[in-house]
mmCIF file of C-alpha atoms and ligand atoms in Angstrom:
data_model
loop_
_atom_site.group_PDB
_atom_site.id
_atom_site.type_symbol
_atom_site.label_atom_id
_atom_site.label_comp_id
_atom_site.label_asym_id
_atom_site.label_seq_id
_atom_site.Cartn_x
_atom_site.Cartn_y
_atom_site.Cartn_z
ATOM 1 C CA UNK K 1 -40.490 -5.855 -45.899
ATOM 2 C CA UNK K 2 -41.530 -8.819 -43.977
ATOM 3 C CA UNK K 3 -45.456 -8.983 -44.042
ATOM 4 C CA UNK K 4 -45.956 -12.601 -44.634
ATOM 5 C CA UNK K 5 -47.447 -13.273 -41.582
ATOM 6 C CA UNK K 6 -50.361 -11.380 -42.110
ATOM 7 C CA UNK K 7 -53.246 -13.747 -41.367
ATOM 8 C CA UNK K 8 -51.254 -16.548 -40.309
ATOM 9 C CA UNK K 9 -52.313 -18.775 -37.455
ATOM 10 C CA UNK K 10 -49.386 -18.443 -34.759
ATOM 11 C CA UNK K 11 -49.290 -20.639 -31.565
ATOM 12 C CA UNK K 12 -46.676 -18.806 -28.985
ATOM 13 C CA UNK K 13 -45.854 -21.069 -25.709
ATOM 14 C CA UNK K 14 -44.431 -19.283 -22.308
ATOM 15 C CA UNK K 15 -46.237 -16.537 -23.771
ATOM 16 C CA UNK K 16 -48.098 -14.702 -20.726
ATOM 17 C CA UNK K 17 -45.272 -12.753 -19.930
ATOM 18 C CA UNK K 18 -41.846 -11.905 -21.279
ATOM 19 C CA UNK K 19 -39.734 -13.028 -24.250
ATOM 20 C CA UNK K 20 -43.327 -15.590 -25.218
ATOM 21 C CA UNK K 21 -45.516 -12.169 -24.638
ATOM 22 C CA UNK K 22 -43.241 -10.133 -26.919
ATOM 23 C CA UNK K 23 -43.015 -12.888 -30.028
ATOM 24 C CA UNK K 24 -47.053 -12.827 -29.439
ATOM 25 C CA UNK K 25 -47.454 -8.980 -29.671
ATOM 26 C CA UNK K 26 -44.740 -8.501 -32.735
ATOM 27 C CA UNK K 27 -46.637 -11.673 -34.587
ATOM 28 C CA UNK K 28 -50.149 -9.866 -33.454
ATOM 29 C CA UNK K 29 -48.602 -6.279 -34.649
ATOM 30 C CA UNK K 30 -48.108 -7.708 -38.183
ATOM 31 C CA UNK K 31 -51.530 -9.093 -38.327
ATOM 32 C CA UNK K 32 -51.315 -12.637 -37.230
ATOM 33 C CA UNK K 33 -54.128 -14.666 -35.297
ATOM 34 C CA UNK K 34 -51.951 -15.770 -32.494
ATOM 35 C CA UNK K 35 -52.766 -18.558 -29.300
ATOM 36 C CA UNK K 36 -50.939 -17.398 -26.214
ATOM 37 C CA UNK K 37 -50.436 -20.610 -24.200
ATOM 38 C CA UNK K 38 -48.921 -20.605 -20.415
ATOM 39 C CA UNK K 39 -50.538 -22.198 -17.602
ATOM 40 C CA UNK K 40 -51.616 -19.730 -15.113
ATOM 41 C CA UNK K 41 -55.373 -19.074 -16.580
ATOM 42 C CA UNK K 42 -55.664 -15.162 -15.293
ATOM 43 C CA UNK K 43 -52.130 -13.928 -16.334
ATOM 44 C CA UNK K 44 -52.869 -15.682 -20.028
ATOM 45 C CA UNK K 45 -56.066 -13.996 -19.930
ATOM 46 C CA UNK K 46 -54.826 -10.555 -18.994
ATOM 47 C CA UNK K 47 -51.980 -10.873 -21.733
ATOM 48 C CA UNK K 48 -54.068 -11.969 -24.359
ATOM 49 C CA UNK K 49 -56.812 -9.390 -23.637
ATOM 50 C CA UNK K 50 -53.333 -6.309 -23.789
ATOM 51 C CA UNK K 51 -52.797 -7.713 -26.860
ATOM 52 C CA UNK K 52 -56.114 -7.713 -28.864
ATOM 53 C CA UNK K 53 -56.142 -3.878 -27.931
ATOM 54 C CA UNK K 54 -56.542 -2.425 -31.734
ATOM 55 C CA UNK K 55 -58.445 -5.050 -33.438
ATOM 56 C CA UNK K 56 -55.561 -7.730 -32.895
ATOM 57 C CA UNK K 57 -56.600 -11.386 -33.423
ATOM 58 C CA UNK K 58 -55.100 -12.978 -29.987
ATOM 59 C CA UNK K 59 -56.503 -15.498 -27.444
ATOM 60 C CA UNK K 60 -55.894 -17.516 -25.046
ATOM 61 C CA UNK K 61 -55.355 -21.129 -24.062
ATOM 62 C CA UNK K 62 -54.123 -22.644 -21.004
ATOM 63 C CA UNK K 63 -52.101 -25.323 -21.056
ATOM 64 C CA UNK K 64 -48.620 -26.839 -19.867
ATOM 65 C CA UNK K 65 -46.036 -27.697 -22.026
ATOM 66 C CA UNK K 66 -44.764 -31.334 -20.015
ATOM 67 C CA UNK K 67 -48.452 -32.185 -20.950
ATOM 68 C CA UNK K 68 -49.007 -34.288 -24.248
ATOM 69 C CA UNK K 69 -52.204 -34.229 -23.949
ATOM 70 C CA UNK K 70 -52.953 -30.278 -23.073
ATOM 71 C CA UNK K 71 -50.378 -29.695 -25.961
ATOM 72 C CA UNK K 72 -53.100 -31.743 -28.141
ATOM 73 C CA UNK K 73 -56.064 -29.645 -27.342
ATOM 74 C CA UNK K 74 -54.240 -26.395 -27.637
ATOM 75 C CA UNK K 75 -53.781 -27.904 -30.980
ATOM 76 C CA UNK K 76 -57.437 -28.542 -31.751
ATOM 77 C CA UNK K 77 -57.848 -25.368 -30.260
ATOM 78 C CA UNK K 78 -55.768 -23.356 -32.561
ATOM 79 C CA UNK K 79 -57.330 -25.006 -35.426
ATOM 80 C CA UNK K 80 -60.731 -24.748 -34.316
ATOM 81 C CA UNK K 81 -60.277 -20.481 -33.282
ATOM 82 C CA UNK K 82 -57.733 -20.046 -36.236
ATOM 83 C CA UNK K 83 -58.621 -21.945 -39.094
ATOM 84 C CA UNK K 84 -55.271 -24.070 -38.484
ATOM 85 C CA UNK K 85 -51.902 -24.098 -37.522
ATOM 86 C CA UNK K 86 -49.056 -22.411 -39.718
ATOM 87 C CA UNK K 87 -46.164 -21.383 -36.844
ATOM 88 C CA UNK K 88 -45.323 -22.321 -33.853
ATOM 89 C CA UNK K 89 -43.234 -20.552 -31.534
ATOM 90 C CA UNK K 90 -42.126 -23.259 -28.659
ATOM 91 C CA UNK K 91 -40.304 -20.969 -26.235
ATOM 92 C CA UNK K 92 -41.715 -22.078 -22.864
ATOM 93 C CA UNK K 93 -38.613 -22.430 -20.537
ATOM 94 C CA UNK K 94 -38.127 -22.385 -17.134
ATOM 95 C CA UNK K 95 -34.213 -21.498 -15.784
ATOM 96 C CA UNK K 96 -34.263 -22.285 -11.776
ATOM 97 C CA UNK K 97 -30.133 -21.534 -10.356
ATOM 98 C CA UNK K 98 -28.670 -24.689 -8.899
ATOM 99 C CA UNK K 99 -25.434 -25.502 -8.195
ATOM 100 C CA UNK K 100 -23.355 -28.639 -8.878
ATOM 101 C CA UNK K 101 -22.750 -29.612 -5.841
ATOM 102 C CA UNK K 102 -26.981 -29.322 -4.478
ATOM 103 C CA UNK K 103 -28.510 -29.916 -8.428
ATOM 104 C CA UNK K 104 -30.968 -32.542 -7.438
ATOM 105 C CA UNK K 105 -32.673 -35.434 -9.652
ATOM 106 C CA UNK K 106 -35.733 -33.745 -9.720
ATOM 107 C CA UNK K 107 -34.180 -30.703 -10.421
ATOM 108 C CA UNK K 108 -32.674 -31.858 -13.519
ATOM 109 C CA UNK K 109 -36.426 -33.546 -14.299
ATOM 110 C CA UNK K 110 -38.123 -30.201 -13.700
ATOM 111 C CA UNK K 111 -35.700 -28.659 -16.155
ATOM 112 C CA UNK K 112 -35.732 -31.268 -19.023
ATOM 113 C CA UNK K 113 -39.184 -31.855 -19.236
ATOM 114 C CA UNK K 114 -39.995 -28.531 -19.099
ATOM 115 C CA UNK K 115 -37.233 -26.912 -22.001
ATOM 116 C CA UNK K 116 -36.862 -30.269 -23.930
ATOM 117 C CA UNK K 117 -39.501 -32.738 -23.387
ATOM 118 C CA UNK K 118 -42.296 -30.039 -23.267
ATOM 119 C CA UNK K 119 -40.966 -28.121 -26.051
ATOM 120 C CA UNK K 120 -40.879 -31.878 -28.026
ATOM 121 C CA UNK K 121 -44.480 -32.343 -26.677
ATOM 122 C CA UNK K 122 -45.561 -28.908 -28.114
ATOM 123 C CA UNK K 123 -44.305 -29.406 -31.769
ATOM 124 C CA UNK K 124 -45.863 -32.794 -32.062
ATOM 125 C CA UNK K 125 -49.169 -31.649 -30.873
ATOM 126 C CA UNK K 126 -48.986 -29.277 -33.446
ATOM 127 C CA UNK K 127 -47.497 -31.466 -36.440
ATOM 128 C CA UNK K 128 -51.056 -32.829 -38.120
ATOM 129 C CA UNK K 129 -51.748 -28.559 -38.600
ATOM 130 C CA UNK K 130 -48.339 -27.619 -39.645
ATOM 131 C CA UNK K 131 -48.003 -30.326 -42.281
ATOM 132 C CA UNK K 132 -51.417 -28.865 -43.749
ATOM 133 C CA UNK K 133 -50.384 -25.358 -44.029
ATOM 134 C CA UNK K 134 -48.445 -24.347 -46.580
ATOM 135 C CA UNK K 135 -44.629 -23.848 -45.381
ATOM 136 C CA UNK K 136 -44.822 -24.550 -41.829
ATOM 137 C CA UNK K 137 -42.324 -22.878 -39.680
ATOM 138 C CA UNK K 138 -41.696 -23.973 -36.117
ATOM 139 C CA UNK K 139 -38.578 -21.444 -33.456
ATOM 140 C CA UNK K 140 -37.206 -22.410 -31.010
ATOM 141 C CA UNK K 141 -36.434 -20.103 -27.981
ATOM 142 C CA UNK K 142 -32.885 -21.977 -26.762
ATOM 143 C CA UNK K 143 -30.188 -19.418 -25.622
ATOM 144 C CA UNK K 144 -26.562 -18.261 -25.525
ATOM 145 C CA UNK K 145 -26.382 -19.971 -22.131
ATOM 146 C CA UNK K 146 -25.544 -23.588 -22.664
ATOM 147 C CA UNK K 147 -25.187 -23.940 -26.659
ATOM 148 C CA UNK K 148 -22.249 -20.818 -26.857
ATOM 149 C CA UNK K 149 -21.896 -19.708 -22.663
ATOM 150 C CA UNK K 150 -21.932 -20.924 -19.426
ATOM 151 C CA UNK K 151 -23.788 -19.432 -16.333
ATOM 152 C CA UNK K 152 -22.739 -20.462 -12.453
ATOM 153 C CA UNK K 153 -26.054 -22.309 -11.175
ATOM 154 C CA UNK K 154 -27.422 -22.721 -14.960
ATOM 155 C CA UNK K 155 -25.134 -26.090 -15.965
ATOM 156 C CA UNK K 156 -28.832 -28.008 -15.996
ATOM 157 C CA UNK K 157 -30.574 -25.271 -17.560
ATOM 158 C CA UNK K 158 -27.845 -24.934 -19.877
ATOM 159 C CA UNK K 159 -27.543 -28.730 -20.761
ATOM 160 C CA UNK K 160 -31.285 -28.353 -21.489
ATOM 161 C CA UNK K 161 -30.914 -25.250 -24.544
ATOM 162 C CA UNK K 162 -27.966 -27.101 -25.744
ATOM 163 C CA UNK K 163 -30.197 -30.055 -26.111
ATOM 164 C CA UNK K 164 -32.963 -28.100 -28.033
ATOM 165 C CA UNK K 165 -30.364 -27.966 -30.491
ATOM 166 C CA UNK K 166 -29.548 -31.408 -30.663
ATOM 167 C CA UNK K 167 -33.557 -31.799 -31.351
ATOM 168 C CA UNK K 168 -33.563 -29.384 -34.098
ATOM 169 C CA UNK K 169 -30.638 -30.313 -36.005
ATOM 170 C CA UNK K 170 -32.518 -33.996 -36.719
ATOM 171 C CA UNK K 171 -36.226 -32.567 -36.351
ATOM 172 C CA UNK K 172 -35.140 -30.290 -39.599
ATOM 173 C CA UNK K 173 -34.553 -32.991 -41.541
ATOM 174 C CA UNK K 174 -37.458 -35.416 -40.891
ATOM 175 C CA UNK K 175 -39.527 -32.618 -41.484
ATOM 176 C CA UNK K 176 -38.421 -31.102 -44.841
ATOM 177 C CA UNK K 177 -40.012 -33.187 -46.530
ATOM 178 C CA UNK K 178 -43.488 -31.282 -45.288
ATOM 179 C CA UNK K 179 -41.771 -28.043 -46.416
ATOM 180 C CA UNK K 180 -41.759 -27.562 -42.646
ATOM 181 C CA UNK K 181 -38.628 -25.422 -41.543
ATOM 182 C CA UNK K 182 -37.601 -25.612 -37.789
ATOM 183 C CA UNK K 183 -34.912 -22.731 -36.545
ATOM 184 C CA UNK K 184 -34.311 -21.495 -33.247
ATOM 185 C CA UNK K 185 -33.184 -18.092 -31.818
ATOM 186 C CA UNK K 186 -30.463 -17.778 -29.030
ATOM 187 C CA UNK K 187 -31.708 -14.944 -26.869
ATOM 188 C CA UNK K 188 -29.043 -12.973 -24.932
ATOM 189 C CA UNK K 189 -29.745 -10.804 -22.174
ATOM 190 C CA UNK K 190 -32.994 -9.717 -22.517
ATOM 191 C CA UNK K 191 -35.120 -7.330 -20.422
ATOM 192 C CA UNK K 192 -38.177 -9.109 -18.777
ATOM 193 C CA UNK K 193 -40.662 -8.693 -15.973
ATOM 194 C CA UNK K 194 -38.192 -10.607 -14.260
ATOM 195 C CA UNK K 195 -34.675 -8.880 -15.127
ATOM 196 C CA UNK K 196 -36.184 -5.954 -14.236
ATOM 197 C CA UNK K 197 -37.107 -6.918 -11.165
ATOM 198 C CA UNK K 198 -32.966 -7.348 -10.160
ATOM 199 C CA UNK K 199 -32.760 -3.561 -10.285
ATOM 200 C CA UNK K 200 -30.871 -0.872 -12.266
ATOM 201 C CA UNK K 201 -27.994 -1.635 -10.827
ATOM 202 C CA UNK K 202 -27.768 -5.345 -12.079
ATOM 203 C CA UNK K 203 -29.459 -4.112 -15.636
ATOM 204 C CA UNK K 204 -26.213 -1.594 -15.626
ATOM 205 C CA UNK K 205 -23.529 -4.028 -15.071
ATOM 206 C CA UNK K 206 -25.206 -6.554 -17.404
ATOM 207 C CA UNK K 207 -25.130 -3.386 -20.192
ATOM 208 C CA UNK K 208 -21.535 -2.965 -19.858
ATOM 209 C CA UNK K 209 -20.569 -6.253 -21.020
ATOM 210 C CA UNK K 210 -22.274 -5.888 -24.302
ATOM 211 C CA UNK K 211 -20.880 -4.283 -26.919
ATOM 212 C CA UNK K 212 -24.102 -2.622 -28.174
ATOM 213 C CA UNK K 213 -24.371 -0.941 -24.136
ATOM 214 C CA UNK K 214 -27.777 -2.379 -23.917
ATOM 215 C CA UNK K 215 -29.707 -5.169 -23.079
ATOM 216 C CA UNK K 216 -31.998 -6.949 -25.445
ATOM 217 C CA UNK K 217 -36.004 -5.861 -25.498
ATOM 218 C CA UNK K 218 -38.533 -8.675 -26.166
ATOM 219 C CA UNK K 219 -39.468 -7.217 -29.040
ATOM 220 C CA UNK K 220 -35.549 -7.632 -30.691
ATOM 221 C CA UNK K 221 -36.176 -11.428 -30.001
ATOM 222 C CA UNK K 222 -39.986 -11.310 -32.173
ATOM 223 C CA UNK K 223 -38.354 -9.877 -35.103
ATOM 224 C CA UNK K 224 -35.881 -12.862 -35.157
ATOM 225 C CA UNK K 225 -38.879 -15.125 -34.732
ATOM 226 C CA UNK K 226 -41.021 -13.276 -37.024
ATOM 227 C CA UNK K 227 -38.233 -13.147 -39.845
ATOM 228 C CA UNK K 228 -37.435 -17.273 -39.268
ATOM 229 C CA UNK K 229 -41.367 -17.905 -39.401
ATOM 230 C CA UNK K 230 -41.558 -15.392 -42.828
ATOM 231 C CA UNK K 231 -41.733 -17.015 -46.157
ATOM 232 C CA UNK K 232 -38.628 -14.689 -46.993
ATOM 233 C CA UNK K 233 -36.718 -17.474 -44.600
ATOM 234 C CA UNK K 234 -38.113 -20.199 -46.725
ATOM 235 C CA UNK K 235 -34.438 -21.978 -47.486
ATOM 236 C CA UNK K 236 -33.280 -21.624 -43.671
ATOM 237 C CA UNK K 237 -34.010 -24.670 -41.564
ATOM 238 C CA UNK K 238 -32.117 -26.291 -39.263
ATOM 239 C CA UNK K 239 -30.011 -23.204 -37.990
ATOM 240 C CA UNK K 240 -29.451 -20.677 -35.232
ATOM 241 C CA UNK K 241 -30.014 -16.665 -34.715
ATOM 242 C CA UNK K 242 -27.815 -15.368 -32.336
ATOM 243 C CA UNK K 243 -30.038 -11.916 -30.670
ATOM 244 C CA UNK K 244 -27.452 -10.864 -28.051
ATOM 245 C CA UNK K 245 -25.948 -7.328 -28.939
ATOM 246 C CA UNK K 246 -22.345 -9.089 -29.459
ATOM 247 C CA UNK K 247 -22.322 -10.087 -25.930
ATOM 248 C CA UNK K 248 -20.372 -13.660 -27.282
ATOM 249 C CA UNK K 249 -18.157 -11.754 -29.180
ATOM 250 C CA UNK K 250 -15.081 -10.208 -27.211
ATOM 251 C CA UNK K 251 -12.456 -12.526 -26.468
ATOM 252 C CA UNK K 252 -11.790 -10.408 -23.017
ATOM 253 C CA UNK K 253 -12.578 -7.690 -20.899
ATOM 254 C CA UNK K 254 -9.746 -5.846 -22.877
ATOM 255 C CA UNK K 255 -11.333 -6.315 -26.230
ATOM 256 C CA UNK K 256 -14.321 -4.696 -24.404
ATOM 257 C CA UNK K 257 -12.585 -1.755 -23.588
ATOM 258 C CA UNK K 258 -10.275 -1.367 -26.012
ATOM 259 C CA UNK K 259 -13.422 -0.848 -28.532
HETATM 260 N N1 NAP E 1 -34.983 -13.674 -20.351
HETATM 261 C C1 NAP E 1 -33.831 -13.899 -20.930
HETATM 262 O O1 NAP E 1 -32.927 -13.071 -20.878
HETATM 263 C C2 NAP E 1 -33.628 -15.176 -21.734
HETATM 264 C C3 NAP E 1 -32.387 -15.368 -22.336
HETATM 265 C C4 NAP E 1 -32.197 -16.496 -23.115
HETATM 266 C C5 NAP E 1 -33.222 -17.414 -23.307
HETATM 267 N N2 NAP E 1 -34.416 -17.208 -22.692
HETATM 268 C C6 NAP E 1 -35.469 -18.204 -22.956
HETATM 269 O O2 NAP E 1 -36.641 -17.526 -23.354
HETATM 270 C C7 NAP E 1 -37.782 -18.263 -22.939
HETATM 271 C C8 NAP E 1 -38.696 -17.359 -22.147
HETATM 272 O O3 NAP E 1 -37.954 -16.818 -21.078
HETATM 273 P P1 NAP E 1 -38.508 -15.541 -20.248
HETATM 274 O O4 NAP E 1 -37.346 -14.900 -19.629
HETATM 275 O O5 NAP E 1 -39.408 -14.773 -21.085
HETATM 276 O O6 NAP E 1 -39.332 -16.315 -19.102
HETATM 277 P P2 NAP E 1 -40.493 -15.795 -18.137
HETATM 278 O O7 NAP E 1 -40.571 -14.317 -18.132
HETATM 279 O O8 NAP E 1 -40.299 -16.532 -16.856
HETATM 280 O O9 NAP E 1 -41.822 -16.357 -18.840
HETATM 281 C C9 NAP E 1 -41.980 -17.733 -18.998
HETATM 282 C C10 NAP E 1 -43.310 -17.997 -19.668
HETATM 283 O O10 NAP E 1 -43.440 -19.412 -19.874
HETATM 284 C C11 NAP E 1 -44.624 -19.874 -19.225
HETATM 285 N N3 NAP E 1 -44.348 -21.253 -18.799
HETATM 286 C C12 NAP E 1 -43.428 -21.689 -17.907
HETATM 287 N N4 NAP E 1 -43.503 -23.019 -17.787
HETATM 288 C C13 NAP E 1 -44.486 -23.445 -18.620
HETATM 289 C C14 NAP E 1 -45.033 -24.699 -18.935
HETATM 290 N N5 NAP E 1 -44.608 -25.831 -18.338
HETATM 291 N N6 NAP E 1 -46.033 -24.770 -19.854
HETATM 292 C C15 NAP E 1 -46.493 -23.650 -20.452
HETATM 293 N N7 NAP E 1 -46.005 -22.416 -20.191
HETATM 294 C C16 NAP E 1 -45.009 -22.324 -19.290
HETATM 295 C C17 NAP E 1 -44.890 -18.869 -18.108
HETATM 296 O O11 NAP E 1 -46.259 -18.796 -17.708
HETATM 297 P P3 NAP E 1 -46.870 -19.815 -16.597
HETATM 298 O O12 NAP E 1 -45.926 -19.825 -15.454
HETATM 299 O O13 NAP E 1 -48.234 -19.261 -16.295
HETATM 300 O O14 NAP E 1 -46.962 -21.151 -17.283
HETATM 301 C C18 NAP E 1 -44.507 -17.571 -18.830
HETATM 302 O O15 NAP E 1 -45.539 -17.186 -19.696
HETATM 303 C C19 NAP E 1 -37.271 -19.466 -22.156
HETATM 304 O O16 NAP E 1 -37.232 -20.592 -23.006
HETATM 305 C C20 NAP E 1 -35.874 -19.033 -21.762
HETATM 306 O O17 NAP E 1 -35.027 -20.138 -21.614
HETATM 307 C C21 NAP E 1 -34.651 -16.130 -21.894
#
């Protein structure tokens, strides 16, 4: 059983609302003392406040990810409320649809600095804290989309969770040598406030074309955090966690149906 996170200090970014509010609750659930982070003040409040219901150790900070120096004071922050900083969770992302042909320069700025930069931005804020604690884990949130599939409207967005890759596959090794392990998790389709919002019809379709008939809950992308942040995961850095119900698996629509 994974329990190692039981008292742990864990910093969750994006984490008023879905995929960052589930992480926070399943790290809260087992005991942590977790920082939700976004940048709109009430819905971080409200989120934080759901959470602590039970005697759970969660708070709040506001602060934007494309900020260095917001990332520092949630930082000081976390040390300050928490006693330090032992994970960190960087999965604030943003995915606006563009197409090729209308993808502006500021659109691909809004979308770097965001998923790349910001998450960059995050993890060196919180570096001084994670080299002090002992086994320092730091997950990613990237995605199937980009580093294994490709989206109409997402080539940016895409681009930008291939990228996080590209970050982690060096970050893993300059960081070793603090017994700090980075990993990431590659979320499929997952069911947000926002999927949700598409309708049943859209959440149907989506189903169909995973072989496990469902979509992913928020809580199926925590446990892969919580088991890459767990000192059971000590001798994993550097690597991926796939959390999409086989949706990259079948080679065609026939291998679908065939099953
Ligand atoms: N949903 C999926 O199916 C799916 C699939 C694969 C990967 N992902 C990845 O999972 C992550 C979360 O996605 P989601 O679907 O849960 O998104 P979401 O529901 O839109 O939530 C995004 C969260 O990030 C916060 N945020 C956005 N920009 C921020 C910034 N600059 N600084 C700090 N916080 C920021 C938002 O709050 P504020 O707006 O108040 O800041 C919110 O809390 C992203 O990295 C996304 O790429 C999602």
């Amino acid at each position: 059983m994974l329990n190692s996170c039981e008292g742990k200090s864990v910093i969750v970014t994006g984490a008023s609302k879905g995929i960052g509010k589930g992480i926070a609750a399943v790290f809260a659930r087992h005991g942590a003392k977790v920082l939700v982070v976004a940048r709109n003040l009430d819905q971080a409040d409200a989120c934080a406040a759901e959470l602590r219901a039970g005697g759970r150790q969660v708070s709040a900070f506001v602060g934007d990810v494309t900020n260095r120096s917001e990332m520092e004071e949630m930082a000081r922050v976390a040390v300050e409320r928490n006693g330090g900083i032992d994970i960190l969770c960087a999965n604030a992302g943003i995915f606006p649809q563009s197409k090729l042909e209308d993808m502006s320069g500021a659109d691909w700025d809004t979308v770097l600095s965001t998923n790349v930069k910001g998450m960059h931005f995050s993890i060196q804020a919180a570096l001084p804290a994670l080299k002090r604690s002992k086994g320092g884990r730091i997950v990613l949130t990237s995605s199937i989309t980009g580093p294994v599939t490709g989206f109409p409207g997402w080539a940016h967005y895409g681009a930008s969770k291939a990228a996080q890759l590209g970050f982690m596959r060096t970050a893993c090794i300059e960081l070793a040598k603090y017994g700090i392990t980075i990993n990431a998790v590659l979320p499929g389709n997952i069911k947000t406030e926002g999927l949700t919002d598409l309708g049943a019809d859209y959440e149907r379709t989506m189903a169909a074309s995973i072989p496990l008939k469902r979509l992913g809950t928020v809580d199926d992308i925590g446990h892969a955090a919580m088991f890459l942040a767990s000192d059971q995961a000590g001798y994993i850095t550097g690597q991926t966690l796939i959390v999409d119900g086989g949706q990259t698996l079948p080679e065609s629509l026939e291998a679908l149906n065939q099953a």
